[in-house]
PDB file of C-alpha atoms and ligand atoms in Angstrom:
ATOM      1  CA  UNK Q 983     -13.144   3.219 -14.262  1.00 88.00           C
ATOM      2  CA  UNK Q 984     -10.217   4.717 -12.647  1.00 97.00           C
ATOM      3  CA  UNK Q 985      -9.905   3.518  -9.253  1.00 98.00           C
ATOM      4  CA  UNK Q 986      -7.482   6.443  -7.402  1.00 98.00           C
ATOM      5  CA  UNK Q 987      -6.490   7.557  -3.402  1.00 98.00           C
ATOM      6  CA  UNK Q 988      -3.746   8.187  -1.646  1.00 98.00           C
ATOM      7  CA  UNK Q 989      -2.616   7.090   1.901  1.00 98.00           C
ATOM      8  CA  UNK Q 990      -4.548   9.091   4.541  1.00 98.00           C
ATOM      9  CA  UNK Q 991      -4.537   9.104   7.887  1.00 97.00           C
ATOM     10  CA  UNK Q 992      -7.291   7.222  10.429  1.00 97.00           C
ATOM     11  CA  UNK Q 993      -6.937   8.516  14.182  1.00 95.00           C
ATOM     12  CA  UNK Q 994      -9.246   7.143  17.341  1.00 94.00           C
ATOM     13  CA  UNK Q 995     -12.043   9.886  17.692  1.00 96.00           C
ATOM     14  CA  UNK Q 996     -12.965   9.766  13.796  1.00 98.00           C
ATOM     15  CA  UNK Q 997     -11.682   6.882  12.355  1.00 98.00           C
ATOM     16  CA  UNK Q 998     -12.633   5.466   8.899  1.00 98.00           C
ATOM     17  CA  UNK Q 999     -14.787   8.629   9.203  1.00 98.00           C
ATOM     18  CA  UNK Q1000     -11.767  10.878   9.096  1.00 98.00           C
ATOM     19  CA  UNK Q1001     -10.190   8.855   6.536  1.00 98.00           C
ATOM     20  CA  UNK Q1002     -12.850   9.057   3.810  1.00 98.00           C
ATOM     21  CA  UNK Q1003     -12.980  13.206   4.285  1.00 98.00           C
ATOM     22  CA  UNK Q1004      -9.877  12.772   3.903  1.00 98.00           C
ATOM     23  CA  UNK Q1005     -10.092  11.154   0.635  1.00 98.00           C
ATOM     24  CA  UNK Q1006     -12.862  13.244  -0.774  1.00 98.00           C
ATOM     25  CA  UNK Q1007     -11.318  16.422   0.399  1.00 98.00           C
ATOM     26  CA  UNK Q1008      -8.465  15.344  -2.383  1.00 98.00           C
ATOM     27  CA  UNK Q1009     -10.942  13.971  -5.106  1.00 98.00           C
ATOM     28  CA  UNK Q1010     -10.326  10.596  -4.296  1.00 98.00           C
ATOM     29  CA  UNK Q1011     -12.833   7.271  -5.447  1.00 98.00           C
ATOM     30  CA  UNK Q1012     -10.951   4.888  -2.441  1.00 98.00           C
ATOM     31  CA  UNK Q1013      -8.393   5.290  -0.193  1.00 98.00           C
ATOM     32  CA  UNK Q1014      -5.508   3.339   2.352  1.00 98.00           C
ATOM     33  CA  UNK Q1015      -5.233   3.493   5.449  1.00 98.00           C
ATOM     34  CA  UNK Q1016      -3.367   2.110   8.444  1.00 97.00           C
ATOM     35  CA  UNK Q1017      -5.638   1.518  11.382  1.00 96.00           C
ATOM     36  CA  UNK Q1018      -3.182   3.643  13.625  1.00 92.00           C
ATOM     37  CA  UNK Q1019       0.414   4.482  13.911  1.00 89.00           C
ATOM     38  CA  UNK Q1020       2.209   3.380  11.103  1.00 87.00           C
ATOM     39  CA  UNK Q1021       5.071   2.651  12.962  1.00 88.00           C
ATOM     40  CA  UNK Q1022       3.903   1.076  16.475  1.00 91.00           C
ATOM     41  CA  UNK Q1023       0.657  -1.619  16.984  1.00 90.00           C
ATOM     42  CA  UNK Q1024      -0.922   0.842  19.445  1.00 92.00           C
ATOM     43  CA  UNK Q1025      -5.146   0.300  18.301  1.00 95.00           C
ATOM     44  CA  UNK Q1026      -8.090   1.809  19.126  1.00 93.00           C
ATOM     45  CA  UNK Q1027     -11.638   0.166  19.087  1.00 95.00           C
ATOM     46  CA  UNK Q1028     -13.310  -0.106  16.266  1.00 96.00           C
ATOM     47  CA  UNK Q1029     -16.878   2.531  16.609  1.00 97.00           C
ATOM     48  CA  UNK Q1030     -19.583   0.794  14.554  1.00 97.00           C
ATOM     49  CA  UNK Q1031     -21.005   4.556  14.664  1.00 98.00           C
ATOM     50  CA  UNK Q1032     -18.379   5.876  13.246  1.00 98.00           C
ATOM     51  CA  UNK Q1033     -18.156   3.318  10.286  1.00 98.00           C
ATOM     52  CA  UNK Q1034     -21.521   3.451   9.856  1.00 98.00           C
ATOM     53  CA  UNK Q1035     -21.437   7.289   9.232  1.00 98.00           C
ATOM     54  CA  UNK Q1036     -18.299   6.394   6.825  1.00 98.00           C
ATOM     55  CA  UNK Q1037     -20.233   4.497   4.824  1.00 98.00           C
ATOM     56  CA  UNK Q1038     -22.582   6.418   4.412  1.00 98.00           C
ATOM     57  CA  UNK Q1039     -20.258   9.576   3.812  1.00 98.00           C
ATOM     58  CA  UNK Q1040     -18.513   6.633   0.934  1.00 98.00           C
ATOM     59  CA  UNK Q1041     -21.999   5.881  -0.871  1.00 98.00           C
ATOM     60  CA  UNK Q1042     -22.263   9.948  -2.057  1.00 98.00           C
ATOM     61  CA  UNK Q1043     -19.255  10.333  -2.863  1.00 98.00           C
ATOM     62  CA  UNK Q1044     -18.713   7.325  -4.952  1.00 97.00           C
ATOM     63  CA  UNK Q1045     -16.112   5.586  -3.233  1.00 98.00           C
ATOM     64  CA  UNK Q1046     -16.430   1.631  -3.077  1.00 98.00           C
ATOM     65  CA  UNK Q1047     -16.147   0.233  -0.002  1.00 98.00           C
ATOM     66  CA  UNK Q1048     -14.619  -3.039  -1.868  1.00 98.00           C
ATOM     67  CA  UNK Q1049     -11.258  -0.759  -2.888  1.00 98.00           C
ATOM     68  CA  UNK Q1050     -10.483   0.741   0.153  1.00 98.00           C
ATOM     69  CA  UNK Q1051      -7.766  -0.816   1.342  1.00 98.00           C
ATOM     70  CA  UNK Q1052      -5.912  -1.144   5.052  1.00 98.00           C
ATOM     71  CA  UNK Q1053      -1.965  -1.424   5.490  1.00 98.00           C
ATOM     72  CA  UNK Q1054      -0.620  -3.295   8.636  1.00 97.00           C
ATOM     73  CA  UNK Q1055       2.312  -1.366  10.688  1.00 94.00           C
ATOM     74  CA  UNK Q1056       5.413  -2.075   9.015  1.00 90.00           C
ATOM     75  CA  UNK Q1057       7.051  -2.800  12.272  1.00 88.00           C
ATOM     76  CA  UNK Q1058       5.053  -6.166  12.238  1.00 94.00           C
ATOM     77  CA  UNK Q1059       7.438  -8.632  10.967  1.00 97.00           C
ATOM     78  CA  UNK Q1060       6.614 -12.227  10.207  1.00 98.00           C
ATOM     79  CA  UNK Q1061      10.302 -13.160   8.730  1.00 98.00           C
ATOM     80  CA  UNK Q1062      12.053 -13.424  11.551  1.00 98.00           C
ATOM     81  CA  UNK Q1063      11.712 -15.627  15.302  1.00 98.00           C
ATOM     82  CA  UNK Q1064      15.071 -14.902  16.884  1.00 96.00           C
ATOM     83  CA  UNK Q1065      13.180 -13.754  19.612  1.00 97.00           C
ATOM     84  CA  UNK Q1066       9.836 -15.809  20.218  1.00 97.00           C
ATOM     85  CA  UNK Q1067       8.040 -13.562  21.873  1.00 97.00           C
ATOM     86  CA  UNK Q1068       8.052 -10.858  19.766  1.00 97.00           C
ATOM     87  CA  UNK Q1069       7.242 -13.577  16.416  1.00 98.00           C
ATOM     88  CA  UNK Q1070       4.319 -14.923  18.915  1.00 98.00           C
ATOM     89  CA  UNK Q1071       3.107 -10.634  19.421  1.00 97.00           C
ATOM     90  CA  UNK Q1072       3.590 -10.085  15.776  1.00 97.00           C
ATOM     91  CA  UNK Q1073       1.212 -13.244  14.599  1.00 98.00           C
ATOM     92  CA  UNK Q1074      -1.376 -11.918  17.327  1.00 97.00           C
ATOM     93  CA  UNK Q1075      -1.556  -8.567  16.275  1.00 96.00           C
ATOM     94  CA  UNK Q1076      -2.324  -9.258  12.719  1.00 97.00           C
ATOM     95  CA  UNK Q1077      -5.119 -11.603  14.411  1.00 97.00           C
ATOM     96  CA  UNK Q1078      -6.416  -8.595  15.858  1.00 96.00           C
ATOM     97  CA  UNK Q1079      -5.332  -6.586  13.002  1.00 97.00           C
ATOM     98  CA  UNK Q1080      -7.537  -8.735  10.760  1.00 98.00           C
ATOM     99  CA  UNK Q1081     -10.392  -8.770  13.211  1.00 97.00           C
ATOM    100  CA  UNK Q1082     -10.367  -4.872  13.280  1.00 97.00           C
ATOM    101  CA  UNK Q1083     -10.199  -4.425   9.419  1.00 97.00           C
ATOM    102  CA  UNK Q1084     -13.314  -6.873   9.298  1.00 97.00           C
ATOM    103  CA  UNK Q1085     -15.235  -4.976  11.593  1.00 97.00           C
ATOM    104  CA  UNK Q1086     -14.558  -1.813   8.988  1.00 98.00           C
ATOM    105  CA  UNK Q1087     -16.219  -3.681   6.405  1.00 98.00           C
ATOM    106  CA  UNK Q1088     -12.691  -3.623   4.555  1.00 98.00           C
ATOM    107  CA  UNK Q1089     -11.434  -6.332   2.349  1.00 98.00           C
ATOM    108  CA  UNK Q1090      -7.739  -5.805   1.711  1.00 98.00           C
ATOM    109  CA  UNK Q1091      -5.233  -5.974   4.109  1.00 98.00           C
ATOM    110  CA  UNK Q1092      -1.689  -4.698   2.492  1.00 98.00           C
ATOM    111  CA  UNK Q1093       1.492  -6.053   4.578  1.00 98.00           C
ATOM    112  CA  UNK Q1094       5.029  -6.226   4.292  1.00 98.00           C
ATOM    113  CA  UNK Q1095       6.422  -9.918   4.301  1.00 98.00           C
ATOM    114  CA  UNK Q1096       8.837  -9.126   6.272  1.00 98.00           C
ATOM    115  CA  UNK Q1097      12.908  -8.722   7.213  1.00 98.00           C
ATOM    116  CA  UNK Q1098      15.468 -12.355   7.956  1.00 98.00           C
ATOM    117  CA  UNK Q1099      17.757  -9.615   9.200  1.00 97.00           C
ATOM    118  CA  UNK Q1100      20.374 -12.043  10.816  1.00 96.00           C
ATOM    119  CA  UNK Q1101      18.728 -15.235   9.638  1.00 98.00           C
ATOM    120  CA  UNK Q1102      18.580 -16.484   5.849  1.00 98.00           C
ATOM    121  CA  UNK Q1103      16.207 -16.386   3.640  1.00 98.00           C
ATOM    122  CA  UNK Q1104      14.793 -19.691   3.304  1.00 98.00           C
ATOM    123  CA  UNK Q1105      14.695 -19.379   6.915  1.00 98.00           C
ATOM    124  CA  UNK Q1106      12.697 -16.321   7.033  1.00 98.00           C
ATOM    125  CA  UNK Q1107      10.640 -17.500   4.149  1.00 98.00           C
ATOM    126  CA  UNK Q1108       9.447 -20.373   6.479  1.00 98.00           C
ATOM    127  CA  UNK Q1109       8.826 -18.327   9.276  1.00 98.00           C
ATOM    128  CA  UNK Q1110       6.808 -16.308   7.444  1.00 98.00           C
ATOM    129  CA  UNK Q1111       4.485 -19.466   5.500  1.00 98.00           C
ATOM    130  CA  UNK Q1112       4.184 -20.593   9.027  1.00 98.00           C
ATOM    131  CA  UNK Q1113       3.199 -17.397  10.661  1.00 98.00           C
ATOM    132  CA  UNK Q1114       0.441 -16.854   7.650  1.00 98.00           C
ATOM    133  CA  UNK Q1115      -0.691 -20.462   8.224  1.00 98.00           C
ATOM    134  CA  UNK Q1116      -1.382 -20.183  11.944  1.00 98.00           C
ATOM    135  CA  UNK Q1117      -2.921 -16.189  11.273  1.00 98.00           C
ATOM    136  CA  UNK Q1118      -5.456 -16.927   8.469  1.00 98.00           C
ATOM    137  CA  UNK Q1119      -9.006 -18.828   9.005  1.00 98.00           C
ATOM    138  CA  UNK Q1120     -10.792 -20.256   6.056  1.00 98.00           C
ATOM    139  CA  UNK Q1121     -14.004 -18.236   7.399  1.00 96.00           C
ATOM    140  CA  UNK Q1122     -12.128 -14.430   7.261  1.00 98.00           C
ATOM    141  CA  UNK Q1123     -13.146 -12.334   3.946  1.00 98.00           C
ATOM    142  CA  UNK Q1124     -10.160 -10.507   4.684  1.00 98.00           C
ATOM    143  CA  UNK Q1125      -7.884 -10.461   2.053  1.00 98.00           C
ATOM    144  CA  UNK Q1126      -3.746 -10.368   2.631  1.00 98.00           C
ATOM    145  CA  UNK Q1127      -2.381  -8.348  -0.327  1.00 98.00           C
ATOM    146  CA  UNK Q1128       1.770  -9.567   0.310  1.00 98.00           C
ATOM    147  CA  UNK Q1129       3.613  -6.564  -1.272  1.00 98.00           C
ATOM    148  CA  UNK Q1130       6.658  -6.180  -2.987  1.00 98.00           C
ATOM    149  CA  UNK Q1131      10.041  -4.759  -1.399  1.00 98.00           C
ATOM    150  CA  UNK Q1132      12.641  -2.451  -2.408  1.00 98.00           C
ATOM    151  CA  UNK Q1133      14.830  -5.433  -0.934  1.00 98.00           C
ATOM    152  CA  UNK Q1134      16.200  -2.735   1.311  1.00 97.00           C
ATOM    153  CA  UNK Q1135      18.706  -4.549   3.962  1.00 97.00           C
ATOM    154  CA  UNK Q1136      17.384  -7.887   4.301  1.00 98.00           C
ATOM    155  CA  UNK Q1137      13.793  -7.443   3.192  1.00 98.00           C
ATOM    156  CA  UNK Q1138      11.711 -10.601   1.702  1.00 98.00           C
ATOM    157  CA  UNK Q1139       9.828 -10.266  -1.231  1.00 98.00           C
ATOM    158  CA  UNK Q1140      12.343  -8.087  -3.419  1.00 98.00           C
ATOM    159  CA  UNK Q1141      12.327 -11.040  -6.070  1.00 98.00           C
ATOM    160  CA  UNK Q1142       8.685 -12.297  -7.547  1.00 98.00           C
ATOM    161  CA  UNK Q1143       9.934 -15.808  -7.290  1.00 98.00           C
ATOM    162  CA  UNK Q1144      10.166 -15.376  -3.075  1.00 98.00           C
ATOM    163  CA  UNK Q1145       6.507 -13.668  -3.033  1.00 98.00           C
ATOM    164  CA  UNK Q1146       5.456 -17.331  -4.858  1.00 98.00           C
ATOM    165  CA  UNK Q1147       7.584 -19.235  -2.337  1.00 98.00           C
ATOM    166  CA  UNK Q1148       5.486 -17.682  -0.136  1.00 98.00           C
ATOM    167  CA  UNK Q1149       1.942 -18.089  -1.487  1.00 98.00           C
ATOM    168  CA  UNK Q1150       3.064 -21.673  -2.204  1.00 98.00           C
ATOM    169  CA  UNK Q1151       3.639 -22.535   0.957  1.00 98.00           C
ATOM    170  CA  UNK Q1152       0.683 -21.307   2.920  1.00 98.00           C
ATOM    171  CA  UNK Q1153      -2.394 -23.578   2.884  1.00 98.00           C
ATOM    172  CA  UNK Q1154      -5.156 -21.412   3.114  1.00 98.00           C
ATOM    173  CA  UNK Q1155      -3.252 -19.495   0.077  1.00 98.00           C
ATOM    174  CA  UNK Q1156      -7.131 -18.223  -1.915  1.00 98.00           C
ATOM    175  CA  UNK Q1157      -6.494 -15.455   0.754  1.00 98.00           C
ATOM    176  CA  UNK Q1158      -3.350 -14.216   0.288  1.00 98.00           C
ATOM    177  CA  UNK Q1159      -2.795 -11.424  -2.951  1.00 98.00           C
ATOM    178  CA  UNK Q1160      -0.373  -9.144  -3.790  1.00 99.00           C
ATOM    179  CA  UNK Q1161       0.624  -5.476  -3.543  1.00 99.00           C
ATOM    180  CA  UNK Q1162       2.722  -4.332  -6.131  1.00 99.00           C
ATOM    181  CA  UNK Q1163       4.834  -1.198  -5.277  1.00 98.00           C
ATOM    182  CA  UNK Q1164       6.055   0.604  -8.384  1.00 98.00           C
ATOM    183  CA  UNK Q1165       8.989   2.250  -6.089  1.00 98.00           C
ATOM    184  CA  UNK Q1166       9.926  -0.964  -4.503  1.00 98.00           C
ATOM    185  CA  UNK Q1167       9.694  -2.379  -8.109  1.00 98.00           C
ATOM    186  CA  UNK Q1168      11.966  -0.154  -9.687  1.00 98.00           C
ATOM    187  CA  UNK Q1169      14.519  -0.271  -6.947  1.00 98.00           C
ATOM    188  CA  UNK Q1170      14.249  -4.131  -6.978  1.00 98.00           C
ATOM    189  CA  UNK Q1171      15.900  -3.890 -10.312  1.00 98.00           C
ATOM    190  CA  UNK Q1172      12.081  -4.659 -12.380  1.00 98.00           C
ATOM    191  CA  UNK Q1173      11.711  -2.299 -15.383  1.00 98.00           C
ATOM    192  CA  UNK Q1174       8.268  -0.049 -14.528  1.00 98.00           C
ATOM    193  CA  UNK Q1175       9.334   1.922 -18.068  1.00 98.00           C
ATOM    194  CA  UNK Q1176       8.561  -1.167 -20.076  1.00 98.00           C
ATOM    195  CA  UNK Q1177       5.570  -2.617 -17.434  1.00 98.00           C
ATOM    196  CA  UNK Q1178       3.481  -4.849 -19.734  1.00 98.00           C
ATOM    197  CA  UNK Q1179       6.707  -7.105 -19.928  1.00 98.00           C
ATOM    198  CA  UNK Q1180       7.097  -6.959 -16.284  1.00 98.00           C
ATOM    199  CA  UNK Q1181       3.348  -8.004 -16.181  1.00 98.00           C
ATOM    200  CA  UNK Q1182       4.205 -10.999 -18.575  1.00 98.00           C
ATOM    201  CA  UNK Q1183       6.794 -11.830 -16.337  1.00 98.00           C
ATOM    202  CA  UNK Q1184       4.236 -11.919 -13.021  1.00 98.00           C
ATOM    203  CA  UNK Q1185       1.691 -13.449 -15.100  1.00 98.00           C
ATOM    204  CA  UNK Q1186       3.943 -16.295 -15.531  1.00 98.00           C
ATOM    205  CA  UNK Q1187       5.728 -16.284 -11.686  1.00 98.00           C
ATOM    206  CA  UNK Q1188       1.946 -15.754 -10.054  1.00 98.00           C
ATOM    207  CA  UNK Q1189      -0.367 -14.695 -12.010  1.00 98.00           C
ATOM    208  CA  UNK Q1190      -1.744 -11.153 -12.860  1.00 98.00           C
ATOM    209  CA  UNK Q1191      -5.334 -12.209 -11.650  1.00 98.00           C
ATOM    210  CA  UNK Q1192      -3.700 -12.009  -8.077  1.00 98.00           C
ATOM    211  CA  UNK Q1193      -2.578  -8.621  -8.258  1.00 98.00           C
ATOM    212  CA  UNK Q1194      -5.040  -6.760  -5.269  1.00 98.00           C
ATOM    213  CA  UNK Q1195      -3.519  -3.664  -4.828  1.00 98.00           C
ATOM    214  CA  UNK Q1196      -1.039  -0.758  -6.790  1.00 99.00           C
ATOM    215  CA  UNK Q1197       1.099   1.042  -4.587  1.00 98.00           C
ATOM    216  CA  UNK Q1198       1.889   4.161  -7.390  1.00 98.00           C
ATOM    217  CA  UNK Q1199       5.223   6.158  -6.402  1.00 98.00           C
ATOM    218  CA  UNK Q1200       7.765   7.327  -8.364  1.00 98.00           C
ATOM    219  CA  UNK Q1201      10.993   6.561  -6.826  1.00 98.00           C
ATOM    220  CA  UNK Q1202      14.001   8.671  -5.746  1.00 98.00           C
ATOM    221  CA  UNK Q1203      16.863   6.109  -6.894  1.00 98.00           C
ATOM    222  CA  UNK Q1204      17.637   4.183 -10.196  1.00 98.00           C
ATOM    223  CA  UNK Q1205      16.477   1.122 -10.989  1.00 98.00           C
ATOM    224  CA  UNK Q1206      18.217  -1.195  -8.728  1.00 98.00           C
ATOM    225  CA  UNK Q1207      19.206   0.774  -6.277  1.00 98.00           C
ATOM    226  CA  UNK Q1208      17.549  -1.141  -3.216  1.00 98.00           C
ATOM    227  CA  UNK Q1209      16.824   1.593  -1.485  1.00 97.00           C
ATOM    228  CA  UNK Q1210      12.995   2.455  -1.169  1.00 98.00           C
ATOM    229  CA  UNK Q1211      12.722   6.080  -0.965  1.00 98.00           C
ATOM    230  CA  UNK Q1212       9.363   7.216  -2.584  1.00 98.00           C
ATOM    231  CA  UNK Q1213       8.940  10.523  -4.538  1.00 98.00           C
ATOM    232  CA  UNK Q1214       6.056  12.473  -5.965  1.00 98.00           C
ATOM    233  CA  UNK Q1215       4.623  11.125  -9.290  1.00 98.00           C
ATOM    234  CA  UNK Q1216       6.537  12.528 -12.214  1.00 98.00           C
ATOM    235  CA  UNK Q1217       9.941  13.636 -10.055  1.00 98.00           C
ATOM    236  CA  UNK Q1218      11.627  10.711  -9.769  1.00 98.00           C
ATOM    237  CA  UNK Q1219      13.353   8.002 -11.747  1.00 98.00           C
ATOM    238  CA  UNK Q1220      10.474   6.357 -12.978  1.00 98.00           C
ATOM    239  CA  UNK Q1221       9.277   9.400 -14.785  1.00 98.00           C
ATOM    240  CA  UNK Q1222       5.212  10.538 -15.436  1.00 98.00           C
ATOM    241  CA  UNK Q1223       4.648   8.660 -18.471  1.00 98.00           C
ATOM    242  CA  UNK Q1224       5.646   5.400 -17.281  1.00 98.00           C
ATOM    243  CA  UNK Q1225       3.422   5.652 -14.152  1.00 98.00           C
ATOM    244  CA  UNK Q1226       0.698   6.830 -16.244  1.00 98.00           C
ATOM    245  CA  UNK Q1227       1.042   3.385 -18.127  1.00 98.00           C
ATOM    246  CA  UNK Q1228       0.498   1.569 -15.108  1.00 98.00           C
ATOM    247  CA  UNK Q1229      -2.151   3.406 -13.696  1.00 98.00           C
ATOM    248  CA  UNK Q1230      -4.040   3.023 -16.835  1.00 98.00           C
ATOM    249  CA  UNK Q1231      -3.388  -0.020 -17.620  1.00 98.00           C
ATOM    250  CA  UNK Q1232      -6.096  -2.178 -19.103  1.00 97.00           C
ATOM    251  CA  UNK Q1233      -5.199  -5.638 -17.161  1.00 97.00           C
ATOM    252  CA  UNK Q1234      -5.234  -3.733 -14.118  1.00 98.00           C
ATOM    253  CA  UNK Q1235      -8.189  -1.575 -14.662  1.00 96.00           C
ATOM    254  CA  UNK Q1236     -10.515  -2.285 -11.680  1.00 96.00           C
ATOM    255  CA  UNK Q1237      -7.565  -2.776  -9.353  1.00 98.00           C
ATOM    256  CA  UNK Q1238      -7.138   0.051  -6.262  1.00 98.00           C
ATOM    257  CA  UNK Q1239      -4.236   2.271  -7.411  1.00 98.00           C
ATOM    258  CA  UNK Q1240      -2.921   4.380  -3.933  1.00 99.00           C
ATOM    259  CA  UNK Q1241      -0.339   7.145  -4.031  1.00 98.00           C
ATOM    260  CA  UNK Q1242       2.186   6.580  -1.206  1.00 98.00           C
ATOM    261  CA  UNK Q1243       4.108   9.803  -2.342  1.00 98.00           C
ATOM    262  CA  UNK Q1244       5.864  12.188   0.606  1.00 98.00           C
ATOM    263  CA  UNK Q1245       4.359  15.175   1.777  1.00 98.00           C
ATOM    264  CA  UNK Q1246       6.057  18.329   0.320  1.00 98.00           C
ATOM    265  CA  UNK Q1247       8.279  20.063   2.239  1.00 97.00           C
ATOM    266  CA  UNK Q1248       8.710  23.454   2.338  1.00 97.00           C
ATOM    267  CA  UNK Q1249      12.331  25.937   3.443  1.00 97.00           C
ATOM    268  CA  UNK Q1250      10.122  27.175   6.502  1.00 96.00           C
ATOM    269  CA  UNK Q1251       9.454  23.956   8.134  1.00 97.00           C
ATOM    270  CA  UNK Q1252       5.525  23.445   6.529  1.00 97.00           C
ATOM    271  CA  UNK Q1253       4.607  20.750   4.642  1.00 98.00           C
ATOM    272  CA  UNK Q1254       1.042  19.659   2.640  1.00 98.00           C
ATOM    273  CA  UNK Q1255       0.228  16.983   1.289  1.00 98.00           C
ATOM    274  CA  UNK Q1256       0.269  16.394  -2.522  1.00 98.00           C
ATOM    275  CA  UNK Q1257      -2.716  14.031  -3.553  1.00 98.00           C
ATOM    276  CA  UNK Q1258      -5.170  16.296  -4.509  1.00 98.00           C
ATOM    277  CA  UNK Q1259      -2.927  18.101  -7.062  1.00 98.00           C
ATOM    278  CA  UNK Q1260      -1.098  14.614  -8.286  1.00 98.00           C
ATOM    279  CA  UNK Q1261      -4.254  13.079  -8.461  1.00 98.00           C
ATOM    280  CA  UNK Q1262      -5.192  15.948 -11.110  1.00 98.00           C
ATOM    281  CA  UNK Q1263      -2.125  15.187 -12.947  1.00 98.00           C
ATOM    282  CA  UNK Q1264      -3.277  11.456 -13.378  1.00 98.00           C
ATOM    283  CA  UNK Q1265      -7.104  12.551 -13.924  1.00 98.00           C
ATOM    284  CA  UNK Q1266      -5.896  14.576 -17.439  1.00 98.00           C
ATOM    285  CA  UNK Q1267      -2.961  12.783 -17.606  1.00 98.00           C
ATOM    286  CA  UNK Q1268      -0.674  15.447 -18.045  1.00 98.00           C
ATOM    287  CA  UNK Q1269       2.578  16.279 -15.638  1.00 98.00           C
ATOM    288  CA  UNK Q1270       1.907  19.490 -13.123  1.00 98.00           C
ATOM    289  CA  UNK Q1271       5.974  21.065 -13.127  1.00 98.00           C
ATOM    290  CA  UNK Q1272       4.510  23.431 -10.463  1.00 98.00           C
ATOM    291  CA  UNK Q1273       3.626  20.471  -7.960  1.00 98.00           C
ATOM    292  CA  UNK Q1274       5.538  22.662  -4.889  1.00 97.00           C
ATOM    293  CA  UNK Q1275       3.874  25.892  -5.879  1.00 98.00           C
ATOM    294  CA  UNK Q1276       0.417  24.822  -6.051  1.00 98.00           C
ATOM    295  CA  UNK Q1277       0.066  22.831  -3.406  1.00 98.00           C
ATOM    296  CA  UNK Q1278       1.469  25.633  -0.592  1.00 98.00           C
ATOM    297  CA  UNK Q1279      -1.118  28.159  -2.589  1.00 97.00           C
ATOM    298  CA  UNK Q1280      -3.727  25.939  -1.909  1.00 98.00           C
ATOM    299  CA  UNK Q1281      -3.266  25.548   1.158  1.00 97.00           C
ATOM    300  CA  UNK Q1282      -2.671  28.786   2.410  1.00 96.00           C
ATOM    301  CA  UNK Q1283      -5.131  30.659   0.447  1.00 87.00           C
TER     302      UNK Q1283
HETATM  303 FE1   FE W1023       3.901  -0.779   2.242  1.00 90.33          FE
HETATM  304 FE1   FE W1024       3.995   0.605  -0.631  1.00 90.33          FE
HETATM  305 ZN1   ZN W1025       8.305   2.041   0.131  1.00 90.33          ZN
END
């Protein structure tokens, strides 16, 4: 079965709640979510109520608890200790972080490795083996899905063979998967257009059976390009049919896909988002050319 969402967004008063309307309100069967701000590690307290009601709100609607999947802030970064303190906050919050995301009931934690920025790389490889073997406990069923970069300024885990350094090196390493990014992919230089040999190629650097998580975006640059700007499925470089491949492809057929695809924006300042509508496109598998139009239609009507 196809296993389809789309980021949405998880605030204080509803929480996982919010997120799974969310989800449904776009025909989705899972979703991701981060557990607050994206971009600072300000968290609210976890409401058994309101999980409890999510669940419940999951089990009619068909959504699997198992492929819902949680992001940690991207700010959180385990590469580099120049300054202690702020290595020491990052390792506690994705404590915490881990702690919250059990008490959803949620198995897959998706997090950036991390940035050297003016370290090295086998430096902030290190840091970040050691950070992962203080963080994870041999009794947590979370799950840390390690995903792949753009390679974007100094960014670790561009190259496969760093993302095994990594899983090499950390003890407890039966919890650690990966999240693979098709923008981040394609701008790392791997070929998405021709993805079962990329998958040959991760079967032999990894191992395919470790693969947790698809992050689905078409990307804004060429292959190469380092840049990681995402763009909506079909209107970027990657193109629809290649993403289609992925998404339906049969070695990855019971892994989470997500769409991390922007928001449309629109001349007058509005902007929707475009899951529901891309999500159709994958669903019959043919490209929508009229993504902007129908989205603002629907959304206005
Ligand atoms: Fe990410
Ligand atoms: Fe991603
Ligand atoms: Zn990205």
């Amino acid at each position: 079965m196809l296993v389809i969402g789309s980021h949405v967004s998880f605030n204080g008063k509803e929480q996982l709640l919010g997120s799974a309307r969310e989800a449904i309100s776009y025909g989705e069967n899972t979703f991701m979510f981060y557990t607050g701000a994206p971009q600072n590690t300000k968290r609210c307290d976890i409401s058994d109520d309101l999980t409890n009601k999510a669940k419940e709100l999951m089990k009619e609607n068909d959504i699997n608890i198992e492929n819902v999947v949680c992001h940690a802030p991207y700010i959180i970064n385990l590469a580099n200790n120049k300054s202690e303190e702020k290595y020491l906050f990052a390792i506690n919050f994705l404590k915490e972080e881990i702690k919250r995301v059990e008490k959803l009931g949620i198995k897959k934690l998706v997090l950036h490795p991390g940035s050297f920025v003016d370290l090295d790389i086998d430096t902030g490889i290190n840091n970040i083996i050691n950070a992962l073997n203080i963080i994870l406990t041999s009794n947590q069923n979370v799950l840390i899905c390690l995903e792949t970069m753009a390679g974007k300024g100094s960014e670790v885990g561009f190259k496969l063979e760093d993302i095994k350094r990594i899983i090499d090196g950390v003890k407890l390493n039966d919890k650690l998967m990966v999240c693979l990014d098709t923008c981040h992919l394609n701008d790392a230089g791997y070929d998405i257009k021709r993805f079962d040999e990329f998958l040959e190629h991760f079967d032999k650097v990894i191992g395919t059976h470790k693969i947790g998580c698809v992050h689905v975006n078409d990307s804004k640059n060429d292959m190469g390009a380092r840049k990681d700007r995402h763009e909506n499925i079909g209107y970027g470089h990657i193109g629809f049919d290649s993403l289609i491949n992925v998404i339906y492809n049969e070695r990855l057929k019971n892994v989470p896909k997500i769409l991390e695809t922007p928001y449309i924006k629109y001349d007058d300042g509005k902007s929707y988002p475009p899951y529901k509508f891309e999500i159709e496109m994958i669903r019959n598998k043919k490209f929508n050319s009229n993504l902007n139009k129908d989205v603002r239609s629907y959304y206005e009507k």
